[in-house]
Amino acid sequence: MKIRPRRLRTTAVLRESVAETHFRTNQLIQPHFVIEDENGVQPIDAMPGIARMGIKKLVERVGLDLDLGLTSVLLFGLTEHKDARGSSSTDPKGLIPRAVRALRERFGDKLIIATDVCLCGSMDHGHCGVLKDGKVLNDETLPILAAMALAHAKAGADIVAPSDMMDGRVTAIREELDRSGYSDTALLSYSTKFASAFYGPFREAADSAPKSGDRKSYQMDHRNAREALRESLLDEAEGADMLMVKPALSYLDVIKTIKERTLVPLAAYNVSGEYSMVKAAAARGWVDEKLVVREILNSIHRAGADLLITYHGREAREKGWL
Ligand code: PBG
């Protein structure tokens, strides 16, 4: 046999020298769940290792993460006040604007602050938009999302990230930001977001499960790959600075296709259920967590994601898994 691919797998240094996939720590984005109680730390049952934190604890934690090279956060707010208009989400003095200000004050431009823009956490019914007669209304939701994004931008967010899946939200948010003097605030669209059972643990973590029905009238059907591309291309055309595929692991084909068809950075969200399954199997000794996490993150990057939003980031970095 003349051709033997195994030759290049002979030693660890040789394998390392021909490895095709590498990502940097600063391509990881660490999500955080922020709560009103400033000093509160509430571990999340379904997500071992992840806790909801008040602003003081969050600032401490992010300081430690920065020392590990984790330079990006994605913030989710758990507001106590919920109503039919999601009014706490647009409050300039609300939870997320306060968290953004505290982080900015402490870390200046060393930290990249992204905020999730969605109404499910502030709506009493738990849907991502205005609900009327059992329907989630698209156009009525847009101005609320735009106001929410503006409140985050004013507080100093670098990136606003709409995750609601209403049509036209990128245009609505971009116009509102530009009109108000925030033309430099970047927009990371959750452009291709599937209605996924892998969000289960997040909905416990963020107390954002819909009280009735499901999200299938706005989030995508997991069977559709062409529509997946269309959704992202539409958001790019509307002016999104970055796109996203979510979840990641069941959608590596989608990541690859979008990557080939766009010129803006692409993120992938390795979501709560994907995280919790690894944790559950590792706790039973069924998989080697370090190796599985490495394989997962490398796979998502290999498929084409430039940015990896993952709950594994901090632990993987801290324990030297990457
Ligand atoms: C809010 C939102 C969700 C996630 C991120 N933003 C939940 C949902 O759409 O139901 C999921 C994140 C995760 O599972 O880690 N719309």
Coordinates of C-alpha atoms and ligand atoms in Angstrom, one line a residue:
M1 CA 0.0 0.0 0.0
K2 CA 1.5 3.3 -1.1
I3 CA -1.2 5.5 0.4
R4 CA -1.4 5.3 4.1
P5 CA -3.3 8.2 5.9
R6 CA -2.2 6.6 9.2
R7 CA 1.3 7.8 8.7
L8 CA 0.3 11.3 9.8
R9 CA -1.4 9.9 12.9
T10 CA 1.8 8.3 14.3
T11 CA 2.6 10.7 17.1
A12 CA 0.8 13.3 19.1
V13 CA 3.0 16.1 17.8
L14 CA 2.5 15.0 14.3
R15 CA -1.3 14.8 14.7
E16 CA -1.2 18.3 16.3
S17 CA 0.8 19.7 13.4
V18 CA -1.8 18.5 10.8
A19 CA -4.9 19.2 12.8
E20 CA -7.3 21.3 10.6
T21 CA -9.5 22.8 13.3
H22 CA -8.4 25.2 16.1
F23 CA -10.5 27.8 17.8
R24 CA -9.3 30.5 20.2
T25 CA -10.7 31.1 23.7
N26 CA -11.9 34.5 22.6
Q27 CA -14.3 32.8 20.2
L28 CA -16.3 31.4 23.1
I29 CA -19.2 33.3 24.5
Q30 CA -20.4 32.5 28.0
P31 CA -24.1 32.9 28.7
H32 CA -25.2 34.2 32.1
F33 CA -28.6 34.3 33.8
V34 CA -29.0 37.5 35.8
I35 CA -31.4 37.8 38.8
E36 CA -32.7 40.8 40.8
D37 CA -31.2 39.8 44.2
E38 CA -27.7 41.5 43.9
N39 CA -25.9 38.9 46.0
G40 CA -27.9 35.9 45.0
V41 CA -26.5 32.7 43.6
Q42 CA -29.0 30.1 42.6
P43 CA -27.6 26.9 41.1
I44 CA -29.8 25.5 38.3
D45 CA -30.7 21.9 38.9
A46 CA -30.9 20.8 35.3
M47 CA -27.6 22.5 34.4
P48 CA -24.9 21.4 36.9
G49 CA -22.1 24.0 37.2
I50 CA -24.3 26.9 36.1
A51 CA -26.0 29.3 38.5
R52 CA -28.3 32.3 38.2
M53 CA -26.5 35.3 39.6
G54 CA -27.2 38.7 41.0
I55 CA -25.3 41.7 39.5
K56 CA -22.6 41.7 42.3
K57 CA -21.9 38.0 41.9
L58 CA -22.0 38.3 38.1
V59 CA -19.3 41.0 38.1
E60 CA -17.1 38.8 40.3
R61 CA -17.6 35.8 38.1
V62 CA -16.9 37.7 34.9
G63 CA -13.7 39.1 36.4
L64 CA -12.5 35.5 37.0
D65 CA -13.6 34.5 33.5
L66 CA -11.7 37.4 31.9
D67 CA -8.6 36.1 33.6
L68 CA -9.2 32.8 31.8
G69 CA -9.4 34.6 28.5
L70 CA -13.2 34.4 28.2
T71 CA -13.8 37.9 26.8
S72 CA -17.5 37.6 25.8
V73 CA -20.7 37.3 27.8
L74 CA -24.3 36.9 26.7
L75 CA -26.8 38.1 29.3
F76 CA -30.3 36.8 30.0
G77 CA -32.5 38.7 32.5
L78 CA -34.9 37.0 34.9
T79 CA -37.2 39.9 35.7
E80 CA -39.6 39.4 38.6
H81 CA -42.3 41.6 37.1
K82 CA -44.1 40.0 34.2
D83 CA -47.1 41.3 32.3
A84 CA -48.9 41.1 28.9
R85 CA -46.7 43.8 27.3
G86 CA -43.3 42.6 28.6
S87 CA -42.9 46.1 30.1
S88 CA -40.0 45.3 32.3
S89 CA -37.9 44.4 29.2
T90 CA -37.9 48.0 27.9
D91 CA -37.2 49.7 31.2
P92 CA -34.0 51.7 30.8
K93 CA -33.4 51.1 34.5
G94 CA -34.3 47.4 34.3
L95 CA -32.3 44.4 35.3
I96 CA -30.2 43.9 32.1
P97 CA -29.4 47.6 31.6
R98 CA -28.2 47.7 35.2
A99 CA -26.1 44.6 34.7
V100 CA -24.6 46.0 31.5
R101 CA -23.7 49.2 33.3
A102 CA -22.1 47.4 36.2
L103 CA -20.0 45.3 33.9
R104 CA -19.0 48.2 31.7
E105 CA -18.0 50.3 34.7
R106 CA -15.9 47.5 36.1
F107 CA -14.3 46.1 32.9
G108 CA -14.4 48.9 30.3
D109 CA -13.6 47.8 26.8
K110 CA -11.9 44.5 27.9
L111 CA -15.2 42.8 27.9
I112 CA -17.6 42.2 25.0
I113 CA -21.2 42.4 26.3
A114 CA -24.0 40.9 24.3
T115 CA -27.6 40.8 25.5
D116 CA -30.4 38.5 24.6
V117 CA -33.3 40.5 23.2
C118 CA -36.6 38.6 23.7
L119 CA -39.8 39.0 25.5
C120 CA -40.5 35.5 26.8
G121 CA -38.9 36.3 30.2
S122 CA -41.0 39.4 30.8
M123 CA -44.3 38.3 29.3
D124 CA -46.8 36.7 31.8
H125 CA -47.8 34.1 29.2
G126 CA -44.1 33.2 28.4
H127 CA -44.3 33.7 24.6
C128 CA -41.7 35.7 22.7
G129 CA -44.2 38.2 21.4
V130 CA -47.5 39.9 22.0
L131 CA -50.2 37.3 22.4
K132 CA -53.8 37.9 21.2
D133 CA -56.5 35.2 21.0
G134 CA -53.9 32.5 21.2
K135 CA -51.8 34.0 18.4
V136 CA -48.3 35.6 18.7
L137 CA -48.6 38.8 16.8
N138 CA -45.6 39.7 14.7
D139 CA -45.7 43.4 13.8
E140 CA -47.1 44.4 17.2
T141 CA -44.1 42.8 18.8
L142 CA -41.5 44.6 16.8
P143 CA -41.6 48.1 18.5
I144 CA -41.2 46.4 21.9
L145 CA -38.2 44.4 20.8
A146 CA -36.7 47.6 19.3
A147 CA -37.2 49.5 22.6
M148 CA -35.7 46.6 24.5
A149 CA -32.6 46.6 22.3
L150 CA -32.3 50.4 22.6
A151 CA -32.4 50.1 26.4
H152 CA -29.5 47.6 26.3
A153 CA -27.6 49.7 23.8
K154 CA -28.0 52.8 25.9
A155 CA -26.6 51.0 28.9
G156 CA -23.5 50.1 26.9
A157 CA -24.0 46.7 25.3
D158 CA -21.7 46.0 22.4
I159 CA -24.0 43.6 20.8
V160 CA -27.8 43.1 21.0
A161 CA -29.0 39.6 20.1
P162 CA -32.7 39.2 19.2
S163 CA -33.8 35.6 19.8
D164 CA -37.6 36.0 19.2
M165 CA -37.9 34.9 15.6
M166 CA -40.4 37.6 14.6
D167 CA -40.1 38.5 10.9
G168 CA -38.6 41.9 10.3
R169 CA -37.1 42.4 13.8
V170 CA -33.6 43.1 12.5
T171 CA -34.8 46.0 10.4
A172 CA -37.0 47.3 13.3
I173 CA -34.1 47.1 15.8
R174 CA -31.5 48.5 13.4
E175 CA -33.7 51.5 12.5
E176 CA -34.4 52.2 16.2
L177 CA -30.8 52.0 17.2
D178 CA -29.6 54.2 14.2
R179 CA -32.4 56.8 14.8
S180 CA -31.3 57.1 18.5
G181 CA -27.6 57.5 17.8
Y182 CA -26.5 53.9 18.4
S183 CA -25.4 53.1 14.9
D184 CA -22.2 51.4 16.4
T185 CA -24.1 48.9 18.4
A186 CA -23.8 45.5 16.6
L187 CA -26.6 43.2 16.0
L188 CA -26.2 39.4 16.3
S189 CA -29.3 37.8 15.0
Y190 CA -30.5 34.4 16.2
S191 CA -31.3 34.2 12.5
T192 CA -31.9 30.4 12.2
K193 CA -33.5 29.3 15.4
F194 CA -35.3 26.1 15.6
A195 CA -38.3 25.2 17.8
S196 CA -36.2 22.7 19.8
A197 CA -36.7 20.3 22.6
F198 CA -33.1 21.0 23.5
Y199 CA -34.1 24.2 25.2
G200 CA -35.7 22.3 28.0
P201 CA -33.2 23.1 30.8
F202 CA -33.0 26.8 29.8
R203 CA -36.7 27.3 30.3
E204 CA -36.2 26.2 33.8
A205 CA -33.1 28.3 34.2
A206 CA -34.7 31.4 32.8
D207 CA -38.3 30.8 33.9
S208 CA -39.4 31.5 30.3
A209 CA -41.5 28.5 29.3
P210 CA -44.7 29.3 27.4
K211 CA -47.8 28.8 29.6
S212 CA -49.8 27.6 26.7
G213 CA -49.0 26.0 23.4
D214 CA -45.5 26.0 21.9
R215 CA -43.2 28.2 19.9
K216 CA -43.7 26.4 16.5
S217 CA -45.6 29.4 14.9
Y218 CA -42.4 31.5 15.1
Q219 CA -39.4 29.3 15.6
M220 CA -38.3 27.0 12.8
D221 CA -39.3 23.4 12.0
H222 CA -36.2 21.2 12.5
R223 CA -36.9 19.3 9.3
N224 CA -36.2 22.3 7.0
A225 CA -32.7 23.0 5.7
R226 CA -33.6 25.3 2.8
E227 CA -35.8 27.5 5.0
A228 CA -32.9 27.5 7.5
L229 CA -30.7 29.1 4.9
R230 CA -33.4 31.5 3.8
E231 CA -34.0 32.8 7.4
S232 CA -30.3 33.6 7.8
L233 CA -29.9 35.2 4.4
L234 CA -33.0 37.4 5.1
D235 CA -31.5 38.7 8.3
E236 CA -28.1 39.4 6.7
A237 CA -30.0 41.4 4.0
E238 CA -31.8 43.3 6.8
G239 CA -28.4 44.3 8.2
A240 CA -27.5 41.8 10.8
D241 CA -23.8 42.1 11.6
M242 CA -23.6 38.4 12.7
L243 CA -25.8 35.4 12.2
M244 CA -26.5 32.4 14.4
V245 CA -27.7 28.8 14.2
K246 CA -29.3 27.4 17.3
P247 CA -29.2 24.7 18.6
A248 CA -25.8 23.5 17.3
L249 CA -25.3 19.8 17.3
S250 CA -28.4 18.6 15.4
Y251 CA -27.8 21.4 12.9
L252 CA -24.1 21.1 11.8
D253 CA -25.3 20.7 8.2
V254 CA -27.2 24.0 8.5
I255 CA -24.1 25.7 10.0
K256 CA -22.0 24.5 7.1
T257 CA -24.5 25.7 4.4
I258 CA -25.0 29.1 5.9
K259 CA -21.2 29.5 6.3
E260 CA -20.7 28.9 2.6
R261 CA -23.4 31.4 1.7
T262 CA -22.6 34.4 3.9
L263 CA -19.7 36.7 4.5
V264 CA -20.6 37.8 8.1
P265 CA -19.4 36.0 11.2
L266 CA -21.5 33.0 12.1
A267 CA -22.2 32.0 15.7
A268 CA -23.7 28.7 16.9
Y269 CA -25.4 28.1 20.2
N270 CA -24.6 24.9 22.0
V271 CA -27.8 25.1 24.0
S272 CA -28.8 24.0 27.5
G273 CA -30.1 20.6 26.6
E274 CA -26.9 19.8 24.7
Y275 CA -25.0 20.8 27.8
S276 CA -27.2 19.0 30.3
M277 CA -27.0 15.7 28.4
V278 CA -23.2 15.8 28.6
K279 CA -23.3 16.6 32.3
A280 CA -25.8 13.8 33.0
A281 CA -23.8 11.2 31.1
A282 CA -20.5 12.4 32.6
A283 CA -21.9 12.2 36.1
R284 CA -22.7 8.6 35.6
G285 CA -19.3 7.9 34.2
W286 CA -20.8 7.0 30.8
V287 CA -18.6 9.4 28.9
D288 CA -15.4 11.2 29.5
E289 CA -16.5 14.8 29.9
K290 CA -13.3 16.5 28.9
L291 CA -13.0 14.5 25.6
V292 CA -16.7 14.9 24.8
V293 CA -16.6 18.6 25.3
R294 CA -13.5 19.0 23.2
E295 CA -15.1 16.9 20.4
I296 CA -18.4 18.9 20.6
L297 CA -16.7 22.3 20.4
N298 CA -14.3 21.3 17.7
S299 CA -17.2 19.8 15.6
I300 CA -19.2 23.0 15.8
H301 CA -16.2 25.0 14.8
R302 CA -15.3 22.6 12.1
A303 CA -18.8 22.9 10.6
G304 CA -18.2 26.6 10.2
A305 CA -19.1 28.5 13.4
D306 CA -16.8 31.4 14.1
L307 CA -18.3 32.0 17.5
L308 CA -19.3 29.3 20.0
I309 CA -21.9 30.1 22.6
T310 CA -21.5 27.4 25.2
Y311 CA -22.1 26.8 28.9
H312 CA -19.0 24.5 28.9
G313 CA -16.6 27.5 28.3
R314 CA -15.6 28.4 31.8
E315 CA -15.1 24.9 33.1
A316 CA -13.3 23.8 30.0
R317 CA -11.0 26.7 30.2
E318 CA -10.5 26.4 34.0
K319 CA -9.6 22.7 33.8
G320 CA -7.4 23.0 30.8
W321 CA -9.6 20.9 28.5
L322 CA -9.1 23.0 25.4
Ligands
PBG1 C1 -35.4 33.0 24.4 C2 -34.3 32.1 24.4 C3 -34.3 30.7 24.5 C4 -32.9 30.3 24.5 C5 -32.2 31.4 24.3 N1 -33.0 32.5 24.2 C6 -35.4 29.7 24.8 C7 -36.5 29.5 23.9 O1 -36.5 30.0 22.8 O2 -37.4 28.9 24.3 C8 -32.4 28.9 24.7 C9 -31.0 28.7 25.2 C10 -30.7 27.4 25.7 O3 -31.4 26.4 25.6 O4 -29.5 27.3 26.1 N2 -36.3 33.1 23.4

